[in-house]
């Protein structure tokens, strides 16, 4: 379609504009500027690198978010299997051994009652509603702009690991787009307009919009960035202001993007290293509790029988 459209005498950026789901406004405007300046080959190479790195970072972040979710679902499935298959077998064994209920430890009663509760249809429906319903509801609600803004704002203030990934990846998104656009010769106003439209996190996009309005009034980028210290880290503001004052904003923005992307990658790797030992300890505790609660009544009964046998032999 693009080839035919260009062969009919239209500009390349106009052909790309016909496919808004494939090409971002940033890329369309870059091609438009490149065609006008005769630097299309250079800009296209930069766009390839930009898109690849943006895609890979998003892919790593999604992987980091899916990994804990899959582990939680697996643990729930294992616990359900134990409650459905293993615990009833031990309950039947207790009945065959004629173990009185008063001799069954409280922990065993708790495990068995919990297994019964977990396998009830209402409990299963509730668990499925939590594991499936919440993600579906989230995907539906974030399509509403006002809800997405609130959600994005909350993401930036979540506990340490999530906050690090969300906040720093948003900074990478903002500064890398800014560096690409400025380096390609676009004006500051056009750059800020496109960055605001391109940033995934709407809370950060709102800050970029405030920066754009400040620049339009001739007040620079510092004041709105300082006011948004809860969203944009102060050190990033310091570096961007330094870049603006020295005329090297594109280079400083690229340096910020490189540094923060590396920190996000390190954090994602740390999550994987932390989750495995945590899951191992959790499963170990579950196995220990099940072993003690299910085998203790049997061992107690066997011990009593041996004592009775020993007493009878002595008599």
Short mmCIF file of C-alpha atoms in Angstrom, two decimals, residues 30 33-34 37 39 42-43 46 178-186 250:
data_model
loop_
_atom_site.label_atom_id
_atom_site.label_comp_id
_atom_site.label_asym_id
_atom_site.label_seq_id
_atom_site.Cartn_x
_atom_site.Cartn_y
_atom_site.Cartn_z
CA UNK A 30 10.44 12.41 11.65
CA UNK A 33 11.20 16.39 8.48
CA UNK A 34 13.74 14.01 6.92
CA UNK A 37 15.93 18.09 4.78
CA UNK A 39 18.35 13.13 5.50
CA UNK A 42 19.97 8.81 8.51
CA UNK A 43 16.56 9.31 10.14
CA UNK A 46 17.70 6.14 13.94
CA UNK A 178 13.08 13.67 23.14
CA UNK A 179 16.65 12.86 22.12
CA UNK A 180 15.60 11.31 18.81
CA UNK A 181 13.37 14.22 17.84
CA UNK A 182 15.79 16.99 18.82
CA UNK A 183 18.71 15.23 17.16
CA UNK A 184 16.67 14.97 13.97
CA UNK A 185 16.24 18.75 13.78
CA UNK A 186 12.68 19.21 15.05
CA UNK A 250 19.52 15.92 22.99
#
